[in-house]
Amino acid sequence: MIAIIDYGMGNLHSVLNALRHLGIEGQISSDLEVLARADSLILPGVGAFPDAMNQLNRTGLTKVILDLTKAGKPMLGICLGMQLLFSESLEFGRTPGLNLIPGTVRPIEAPDLKIPHIGWNSLTLLQKDDPLVQGLEDGDYVYFVHSFRADTALDYVVAQTVYGEEIPALVKAGNLPVWGAQFHPEKSHTAGLKILAQFAAQRKVDAV
Amino acid sequence: MLAKRIIPCLDVKDGRVVKGVNFVDLKDAGDIVDNAKYYNDQGADEVCFLDITATHEGRKTFAREVERAATELFVPLTVGGGIGSVEDVRTMLLAGADKVSINSAAVARPGLISEASEKFGSQCIVLAIDAKRVGTKPDGKGLFHVFVHGGRIDTGIDAVKWAKEAQERGAGEILLTSMDADGTKEGFDLDLTAQVCAICSIPVIASGGAGKMEDFYNVFSVGADAGLAASLFHYRQMEILQLKQYLQSKGVPIRCRN
C-alpha cells in the first residue's frame, strides 16, 4: 500500500486515481500509523512552499517523513512535494525545507518565456540506470505546471528538461530511495504512469 | 522544448456526451468515461468538457460525471460551461478538473477572474472568449467583438483587448473561439488568433474552424499554443495521432509517443 500524504495541499485524488488504474492500493492519509505501515509514501502538493512547510511542521508530519525516509522507506515527492525535499526555498522569502537533497528552490529564469511553465515538455535522462525511468527514452514528454525550480548538483538529477534554462525534472536523494518529480506523473499519460508503477515497485532499503 | 497541444472538446448535456454517435469502438457513445478513456488513449494532450446543460440539476450531474471521467484520464482536464462563481470553480476542481474555463460570467463581472485565480492559482483559470468579426481596423486587421450567451449577444467589447485584460486580472490561459470560423472546417481564424497571441503572454488555445491537418500547422505558426476541435475528432474525420505525426514532420514540437 502506498500512502498519499494528506496535509491539506492540492488535489490528492488524481494521484489516487492513477494508482488505482495501475492496480496499486493507495490510501490518502495523515495518520502516523498508516504512513508507518505503508510500503512507500507519496508527497504531493500544489500551492506555495511556505504554506506547505508550515502545514508539515504544524502537524508533526515533518518529523514523521524524515524518520521514515531516513529509515529507508521509499518516497516520491510530486511538484511542490518535490521542491519540499530540498534544503530551502526562496518563494515568499527564505523557508527551510525537508533537506533530504541539498539545494535551493528559486524562480525559473526564462525572461522571454511564459511563466508558469505549463504544458508538456521533454525529458533528457541523465541517469538512465535509475529504476524509475526504465523504459523511458530521451525526448519523452511529461506534464509540468510550476513557476519555481530546484537548483541542485547534477549528481541528484535523474532527468532534466529545458525551459529557458535546464531544469531538474526528476531528482533522487543520493542513497535514500527518495525521488522528486517536478512534473505530474499522474497527468503525464504513459510516461508518467510508468514512473509511478516503477516507484510503486520500490521497497524499503536498509538504513544508510 | 514545450510541445504544442492538441485538445479534443466534448459537449456534455445532462451528464451525457452529445454527438457521440460515430464512435464504433465505444461501448456507450454518450458515456463521459468511455469518451475520456478513448481520447486518453488516442494521444490527446488535454481533454476539454463543455457543459451545455441549462438546468441546475443538469449541472450537478455534470460535476458527478466529471468526477467519474477523472478516474480514467491521465492527461489534464479542462471543464467549462455555466461557471458563474468561485464556488462553481471549486466544485469542478474538487471533481477532478485541472483547469476551469469561465466565459459569460467573467464578462458580466470581470472581478471573477481575479477572485478565482487568487484563490486557486492562475494555472487553473482559463478565460473563454467567443469572438466574431464586426469590422476592419484602420491597420487592415479585423475588429472582433466578444459575444456572450452562446454567441447571441454582442457585448461591444473588443475581443483582443478583453484577452489582455483577462491576463492582467490573472487568467492563466485564453480559450479563443472564432464564431465566424466555427463549423466551417475552413481553418482557424488566423487574423484573430495572431492578434490575441501578439498582445498576450499567456498561452492561447485556438478554437473553431479546424478541418485539415494544415490548419493546425497554420495556427501554431501564428503563435497559438494549442489547437482545439470538437466534431473533427468526434466524427473521426481526423485521427489525433496522425495529426501529430504530420505536425512533427513539419518541425512542430509535439508529443507523439503516447
Coordinates of C-alpha atoms in Angstrom, one line a residue:
Chain A
M1 CA 0.0 0.0 0.0
I2 CA 1.2 3.5 -0.9
A3 CA 0.2 6.3 1.5
I4 CA -0.5 9.6 -0.2
I5 CA 0.4 12.1 2.5
D6 CA -2.6 14.4 3.2
Y7 CA -1.5 17.8 4.6
G8 CA -4.2 19.9 3.1
M9 CA -2.3 21.0 -0.1
G10 CA -3.5 20.0 -3.5
N11 CA -5.6 17.5 -5.4
L12 CA -4.8 14.1 -4.0
H13 CA -7.4 12.2 -5.9
S14 CA -5.7 12.4 -9.2
V15 CA -2.7 10.6 -7.8
L16 CA -5.0 8.0 -6.2
N17 CA -6.9 7.6 -9.5
A18 CA -3.6 6.9 -11.3
L19 CA -2.5 4.3 -8.6
R20 CA -5.9 2.6 -8.9
H21 CA -5.6 2.5 -12.7
L22 CA -2.3 0.7 -12.2
G23 CA -3.8 -1.8 -9.8
I24 CA -1.9 -0.3 -6.9
E25 CA -3.5 0.2 -3.5
G26 CA -3.3 3.7 -2.3
Q27 CA -4.6 5.5 0.7
I28 CA -4.8 9.2 1.4
S29 CA -3.8 9.8 5.0
S30 CA -2.1 11.9 7.5
D31 CA -2.3 9.2 10.2
L32 CA 1.1 8.2 11.6
E33 CA 0.2 4.5 11.8
V34 CA -0.9 4.4 8.1
L35 CA 2.2 6.2 7.0
A36 CA 4.4 3.8 9.1
R37 CA 2.5 0.7 7.7
A38 CA 2.8 1.9 4.1
D39 CA 5.3 0.3 1.7
S40 CA 6.1 3.7 0.4
L41 CA 4.9 7.3 0.5
I42 CA 3.9 9.9 -2.0
L43 CA 4.2 13.6 -1.0
P44 CA 2.0 15.6 -3.4
G45 CA 1.4 19.3 -3.3
V46 CA 0.1 22.3 -5.1
G47 CA 0.5 25.8 -3.7
A48 CA 3.2 27.8 -2.0
F49 CA 6.3 26.4 -0.3
P50 CA 6.0 28.3 3.0
D51 CA 2.3 27.3 3.5
A52 CA 3.2 23.6 2.8
M53 CA 6.2 23.6 5.2
N54 CA 4.1 25.3 7.9
Q55 CA 1.4 22.6 7.5
L56 CA 4.0 19.8 7.7
N57 CA 5.7 21.3 10.7
R58 CA 2.4 22.2 12.5
T59 CA 1.0 18.7 12.1
G60 CA 4.3 17.0 13.1
L61 CA 4.5 15.4 9.6
T62 CA 8.0 16.8 9.0
K63 CA 9.5 14.6 11.7
V64 CA 7.4 11.6 10.6
I65 CA 8.5 11.9 7.0
L66 CA 12.2 12.4 7.9
D67 CA 12.2 9.4 10.3
L68 CA 10.5 7.1 7.8
T69 CA 12.6 8.1 4.8
K70 CA 15.9 8.1 6.7
A71 CA 15.0 4.5 7.9
G72 CA 14.8 3.6 4.2
K73 CA 11.2 3.8 3.2
P74 CA 10.7 4.9 -0.4
M75 CA 9.0 8.3 -1.1
L76 CA 8.1 10.2 -4.2
G77 CA 7.5 14.0 -4.0
I78 CA 5.4 15.4 -6.8
C79 CA 5.5 19.0 -8.0
L80 CA 5.6 21.2 -4.8
G81 CA 6.2 17.9 -2.9
M82 CA 9.4 17.5 -4.9
Q83 CA 10.5 21.0 -4.1
L84 CA 9.9 20.3 -0.4
L85 CA 12.7 17.7 -0.5
F86 CA 15.3 20.5 -0.9
S87 CA 17.2 22.5 1.8
E88 CA 15.3 25.7 1.3
S89 CA 13.1 27.8 -1.0
L90 CA 13.1 31.4 -1.9
E91 CA 9.4 31.5 -2.6
F92 CA 8.0 34.4 -0.4
G93 CA 11.2 34.8 1.5
R94 CA 13.6 32.1 2.6
T95 CA 12.0 28.9 4.1
P96 CA 13.8 25.8 5.2
G97 CA 12.6 22.6 3.5
L98 CA 13.0 18.9 4.4
N99 CA 16.6 19.0 3.4
L100 CA 16.7 15.5 2.0
I101 CA 18.5 16.8 -1.0
P102 CA 21.0 19.7 -0.9
G103 CA 19.7 22.6 -3.0
T104 CA 17.6 25.8 -3.2
V105 CA 14.3 26.2 -4.9
R106 CA 14.2 29.5 -6.8
P107 CA 12.1 31.2 -9.6
I108 CA 12.5 30.0 -13.1
E109 CA 14.7 32.4 -15.1
A110 CA 13.4 32.5 -18.6
P111 CA 12.9 36.1 -19.5
D112 CA 11.4 35.5 -22.9
L113 CA 9.1 32.7 -21.9
K114 CA 5.7 32.4 -20.3
I115 CA 5.7 31.8 -16.5
P116 CA 4.4 29.5 -15.1
H117 CA 6.0 26.8 -17.2
I118 CA 2.8 24.9 -18.1
G119 CA 2.5 22.0 -20.6
W120 CA 4.2 19.0 -22.0
N121 CA 7.9 19.2 -22.1
S122 CA 10.5 16.7 -23.0
L123 CA 12.9 14.8 -20.7
T124 CA 16.6 14.3 -21.0
L125 CA 17.7 11.3 -19.0
L126 CA 20.9 11.9 -17.1
Q127 CA 20.8 8.7 -15.0
K128 CA 19.5 6.0 -17.4
D129 CA 20.0 3.2 -14.9
D130 CA 17.7 4.8 -12.3
P131 CA 14.9 2.3 -11.6
L132 CA 12.1 4.9 -12.1
V133 CA 13.0 5.7 -15.7
Q134 CA 13.3 2.2 -17.1
G135 CA 11.5 2.0 -20.5
L136 CA 11.6 5.8 -20.9
E137 CA 13.6 7.5 -23.6
D138 CA 15.2 10.8 -24.1
G139 CA 12.5 13.1 -25.6
D140 CA 9.6 11.5 -23.8
Y141 CA 7.1 14.2 -22.8
V142 CA 5.7 14.8 -19.3
Y143 CA 3.3 17.4 -18.0
F144 CA 4.6 20.4 -16.0
V145 CA 2.9 23.2 -14.0
H146 CA 5.3 25.3 -12.0
S147 CA 7.0 28.7 -11.5
F148 CA 9.8 27.7 -9.2
R149 CA 12.6 25.2 -9.8
A150 CA 15.3 23.4 -7.8
D151 CA 18.9 24.4 -8.1
T152 CA 21.0 21.4 -7.1
A153 CA 24.1 19.4 -8.1
L154 CA 23.8 17.2 -11.2
D155 CA 24.5 14.2 -9.0
Y156 CA 20.9 14.4 -7.8
V157 CA 19.3 14.9 -11.2
V158 CA 17.9 11.7 -12.8
A159 CA 16.2 13.6 -15.7
Q160 CA 16.0 17.3 -16.7
T161 CA 14.0 19.4 -19.1
V162 CA 14.7 22.7 -20.8
Y163 CA 12.6 25.8 -20.4
G164 CA 14.8 28.8 -21.0
E165 CA 17.3 27.0 -18.8
E166 CA 18.0 23.4 -17.7
I167 CA 15.5 22.4 -15.0
P168 CA 15.7 19.3 -12.8
A169 CA 12.6 17.2 -13.7
L170 CA 13.3 14.0 -11.7
V171 CA 15.7 14.0 -8.7
K172 CA 16.9 11.4 -6.3
A173 CA 18.2 11.9 -2.8
G174 CA 21.6 10.1 -3.0
N175 CA 21.4 6.6 -1.4
L176 CA 18.0 7.0 0.1
P177 CA 15.1 5.7 -2.1
V178 CA 13.6 9.2 -2.2
W179 CA 12.7 10.8 -5.5
G180 CA 11.0 14.0 -6.5
A181 CA 9.2 14.7 -9.8
Q182 CA 8.8 18.4 -10.7
F183 CA 6.2 17.3 -13.3
H184 CA 2.9 15.5 -12.6
P185 CA 3.3 11.8 -13.4
E186 CA -0.4 11.3 -12.7
K187 CA -1.2 13.7 -15.6
S188 CA 1.7 12.5 -17.9
H189 CA -0.1 9.6 -19.5
T190 CA 2.1 6.6 -20.4
A191 CA 5.5 8.0 -19.4
G192 CA 4.1 9.3 -16.1
L193 CA 2.2 6.1 -15.3
K194 CA 5.4 4.1 -16.0
I195 CA 7.3 6.2 -13.5
L196 CA 4.6 5.7 -10.9
A197 CA 4.4 2.0 -11.5
Q198 CA 8.2 1.7 -11.1
F199 CA 8.2 3.8 -8.0
A200 CA 5.5 1.5 -6.6
A201 CA 7.8 -1.5 -7.1
Q202 CA 10.4 0.1 -4.8
R203 CA 10.8 -1.5 -1.4
K204 CA 12.3 -0.3 1.9
V205 CA 16.1 -0.4 1.9
D206 CA 18.4 -0.8 4.9
A207 CA 19.1 2.4 6.6
V208 CA 22.2 4.2 5.2
Chain B
M1 CA 11.0 22.1 -25.7
L2 CA 7.5 22.8 -24.7
A3 CA 5.1 20.9 -27.0
K4 CA 2.1 22.4 -28.9
R5 CA -1.1 20.8 -27.7
I6 CA -4.0 19.1 -29.4
I7 CA -7.2 19.3 -27.4
P8 CA -10.5 17.4 -28.2
C9 CA -13.5 19.1 -26.8
L10 CA -16.7 17.3 -25.9
D11 CA -20.1 18.9 -25.4
V12 CA -21.9 17.4 -22.4
K13 CA -25.7 17.7 -21.8
D14 CA -27.2 16.4 -18.5
G15 CA -24.1 14.4 -17.9
R16 CA -24.1 12.8 -21.3
V17 CA -21.8 13.4 -24.2
V18 CA -23.7 14.6 -27.2
K19 CA -22.9 13.9 -30.8
G20 CA -21.0 10.8 -29.8
V21 CA -22.7 8.5 -32.3
N22 CA -19.8 7.8 -34.6
F23 CA -17.6 6.0 -32.1
V24 CA -17.8 2.5 -33.2
D25 CA -15.4 1.3 -30.6
L26 CA -17.2 3.0 -27.7
K27 CA -19.5 0.9 -25.6
D28 CA -21.7 3.8 -24.9
A29 CA -21.2 6.8 -27.2
G30 CA -22.8 9.1 -24.6
D31 CA -20.9 7.9 -21.6
I32 CA -18.4 10.5 -20.4
V33 CA -16.0 7.9 -19.0
D34 CA -15.8 5.9 -22.2
N35 CA -15.2 9.1 -24.2
A36 CA -12.5 10.3 -21.7
K37 CA -10.7 6.9 -22.0
Y38 CA -10.9 7.0 -25.8
Y39 CA -9.2 10.4 -26.1
N40 CA -6.7 9.5 -23.3
D41 CA -5.6 6.5 -25.4
Q42 CA -5.7 8.4 -28.7
G43 CA -2.9 10.8 -27.6
A44 CA -4.9 13.9 -26.7
D45 CA -2.7 16.3 -24.7
E46 CA -5.6 17.5 -22.7
V47 CA -9.3 17.0 -22.8
C48 CA -12.0 19.6 -22.6
F49 CA -15.6 19.1 -21.4
L50 CA -18.1 21.8 -22.1
D51 CA -21.3 21.6 -20.2
I52 CA -24.2 22.8 -22.4
T53 CA -26.9 22.0 -19.8
A54 CA -29.3 24.7 -19.0
T55 CA -30.6 23.4 -15.7
H56 CA -29.3 23.3 -12.2
E57 CA -30.0 19.6 -11.9
G58 CA -28.1 19.0 -15.1
R59 CA -25.1 20.9 -13.7
K60 CA -25.0 18.7 -10.6
T61 CA -25.0 15.7 -12.8
F62 CA -22.1 17.2 -14.8
A63 CA -20.0 17.6 -11.7
R64 CA -20.6 13.9 -10.8
E65 CA -19.8 12.8 -14.3
V66 CA -16.5 14.9 -14.4
E67 CA -15.6 13.0 -11.2
R68 CA -16.1 9.7 -12.9
A69 CA -14.2 10.8 -16.1
A70 CA -11.2 11.9 -14.0
T71 CA -10.7 8.3 -12.9
E72 CA -9.8 7.4 -16.4
L73 CA -8.0 10.5 -17.6
F74 CA -4.2 10.7 -17.1
V75 CA -3.8 13.9 -19.1
P76 CA -5.0 17.4 -17.9
L77 CA -8.7 18.0 -17.9
T78 CA -10.4 21.4 -18.6
V79 CA -14.0 21.9 -17.9
G80 CA -16.3 24.8 -18.7
G81 CA -19.8 25.9 -19.4
G82 CA -22.1 27.7 -17.0
I83 CA -19.3 28.6 -14.5
G84 CA -20.6 31.6 -12.6
S85 CA -18.8 31.8 -9.3
V86 CA -15.7 31.0 -7.3
E87 CA -17.9 28.2 -5.8
D88 CA -18.5 26.7 -9.2
V89 CA -14.8 26.7 -9.9
R90 CA -14.1 25.0 -6.6
T91 CA -16.8 22.3 -7.3
M92 CA -15.1 21.5 -10.7
L93 CA -11.6 21.4 -9.3
L94 CA -12.8 19.1 -6.5
A95 CA -14.5 16.9 -9.1
G96 CA -11.0 16.4 -10.7
A97 CA -10.7 19.2 -13.3
D98 CA -7.2 20.6 -13.6
K99 CA -8.5 23.9 -15.2
V100 CA -11.8 25.6 -15.3
S101 CA -12.9 27.9 -18.1
I102 CA -15.1 31.0 -17.5
N103 CA -16.9 32.8 -20.2
S104 CA -20.1 34.9 -19.9
A105 CA -19.8 35.3 -16.2
A106 CA -16.4 37.0 -16.5
V107 CA -17.8 39.4 -19.0
A108 CA -20.6 40.3 -16.6
R109 CA -18.2 40.5 -13.7
P110 CA -14.5 40.7 -14.6
G111 CA -13.6 40.5 -10.9
L112 CA -14.5 36.8 -11.0
I113 CA -11.2 36.1 -12.9
S114 CA -9.1 37.7 -10.2
E115 CA -11.0 36.2 -7.4
A116 CA -10.7 32.7 -8.9
S117 CA -7.1 33.0 -9.8
E118 CA -6.1 34.4 -6.4
K119 CA -7.9 31.5 -4.7
F120 CA -6.8 28.6 -6.9
G121 CA -3.8 29.9 -8.9
S122 CA -3.7 31.4 -12.4
Q123 CA -2.7 28.0 -13.8
C124 CA -6.2 26.6 -13.4
I125 CA -8.2 29.6 -14.6
V126 CA -9.0 29.7 -18.4
L127 CA -10.8 32.6 -19.9
A128 CA -13.0 31.5 -22.8
I129 CA -13.8 34.1 -25.4
D130 CA -16.4 33.8 -28.2
A131 CA -15.3 36.3 -30.8
K132 CA -16.9 37.5 -34.0
R133 CA -15.7 39.8 -36.7
V134 CA -17.6 43.1 -36.7
G135 CA -15.5 45.2 -39.0
T136 CA -12.0 46.2 -40.0
K137 CA -9.5 48.3 -38.1
P138 CA -7.6 51.1 -39.7
D139 CA -4.5 48.9 -40.0
G140 CA -6.5 46.4 -42.1
K141 CA -6.8 43.8 -39.4
G142 CA -10.1 42.5 -38.3
L143 CA -12.1 44.1 -35.5
F144 CA -13.6 41.4 -33.3
H145 CA -16.2 41.7 -30.6
V146 CA -16.9 39.4 -27.6
F147 CA -20.2 37.6 -27.9
V148 CA -21.9 36.0 -24.9
H149 CA -24.8 33.6 -24.2
G150 CA -23.9 31.1 -26.8
G151 CA -23.0 33.9 -29.2
R152 CA -26.4 35.5 -29.3
I153 CA -25.4 38.8 -27.7
D154 CA -22.8 41.3 -28.9
T155 CA -21.2 42.9 -25.8
G156 CA -19.5 45.6 -27.9
I157 CA -16.2 44.7 -26.2
D158 CA -13.1 44.4 -28.3
A159 CA -12.1 40.7 -28.1
V160 CA -8.3 41.4 -28.3
K161 CA -8.4 44.0 -25.5
W162 CA -10.5 41.7 -23.4
A163 CA -8.0 38.9 -23.7
K164 CA -5.3 41.3 -22.5
E165 CA -7.4 42.5 -19.6
A166 CA -8.2 38.9 -18.6
Q167 CA -4.5 38.2 -18.5
E168 CA -3.9 41.2 -16.3
R169 CA -6.7 40.0 -14.0
G170 CA -5.0 36.7 -13.5
A171 CA -6.3 34.3 -16.2
G172 CA -3.7 31.6 -16.9
E173 CA -4.8 30.8 -20.4
I174 CA -7.2 32.1 -23.2
L175 CA -9.5 29.7 -25.0
L176 CA -10.3 31.7 -28.1
T177 CA -13.2 30.6 -30.3
S178 CA -13.9 32.3 -33.6
M179 CA -17.6 32.2 -34.2
D180 CA -17.1 33.0 -37.8
A181 CA -14.9 30.0 -38.4
D182 CA -16.6 27.6 -36.1
G183 CA -18.3 24.8 -38.0
T184 CA -16.9 25.9 -41.4
K185 CA -13.9 23.4 -41.4
E186 CA -12.1 26.1 -43.4
G187 CA -9.3 26.7 -40.9
F188 CA -8.8 28.7 -37.7
D189 CA -9.2 32.4 -37.8
L190 CA -5.6 33.3 -38.2
D191 CA -6.1 37.1 -38.0
L192 CA -8.0 36.8 -34.7
T193 CA -5.5 34.3 -33.2
A194 CA -2.5 36.2 -34.3
Q195 CA -3.8 39.5 -32.7
V196 CA -4.5 37.8 -29.4
C197 CA -1.2 35.9 -29.3
A198 CA 0.7 39.1 -30.1
I199 CA -0.9 41.0 -27.2
C200 CA -1.0 38.2 -24.5
S201 CA 1.9 36.5 -22.8
I202 CA -0.2 33.6 -21.5
P203 CA -1.0 30.5 -23.6
V204 CA -3.7 30.8 -26.3
I205 CA -5.9 27.8 -27.3
A206 CA -7.3 28.4 -30.8
S207 CA -10.7 27.0 -31.5
G208 CA -13.2 26.9 -34.3
G209 CA -12.8 26.1 -37.9
A210 CA -10.2 23.2 -38.0
G211 CA -10.8 21.0 -41.0
K212 CA -7.4 19.9 -42.3
M213 CA -4.2 19.0 -40.6
E214 CA -2.6 22.0 -42.2
D215 CA -5.0 24.3 -40.3
F216 CA -3.3 23.2 -37.1
Y217 CA 0.1 23.9 -38.5
N218 CA -1.0 27.4 -39.7
V219 CA -2.5 28.3 -36.3
F220 CA 0.7 27.2 -34.4
S221 CA 2.7 29.3 -36.9
V222 CA 0.9 32.5 -35.8
G223 CA 1.6 31.8 -32.2
A224 CA -1.2 29.5 -30.8
D225 CA -0.1 27.2 -28.1
A226 CA -2.9 24.7 -28.6
G227 CA -5.5 23.8 -31.1
L228 CA -8.9 22.6 -30.1
A229 CA -11.5 20.8 -32.1
A230 CA -14.8 19.0 -31.4
S231 CA -16.6 17.3 -34.3
L232 CA -13.5 16.8 -36.3
F233 CA -12.1 14.4 -33.8
H234 CA -15.5 13.3 -32.7
Y235 CA -16.6 12.0 -36.1
R236 CA -13.2 10.5 -36.7
Q237 CA -12.6 12.8 -39.6
M238 CA -9.1 13.2 -38.3
E239 CA -7.1 10.9 -36.0
I240 CA -5.1 12.7 -33.3
L241 CA -2.0 10.5 -33.7
Q242 CA -2.0 11.0 -37.5
L243 CA -2.3 14.8 -37.0
K244 CA 0.6 14.7 -34.5
Q245 CA 2.8 12.8 -36.8
Y246 CA 2.1 15.3 -39.6
L247 CA 2.9 18.2 -37.3
Q248 CA 6.1 16.5 -36.1
S249 CA 7.2 16.0 -39.7
K250 CA 6.7 19.8 -40.2
G251 CA 9.0 20.5 -37.3
V252 CA 6.4 21.4 -34.7
P253 CA 7.3 20.3 -31.2
I254 CA 4.6 17.8 -30.3
R255 CA 4.2 14.8 -28.1
C256 CA 3.9 11.9 -30.5
R257 CA 5.0 8.9 -28.5
N258 CA 1.9 8.2 -26.4

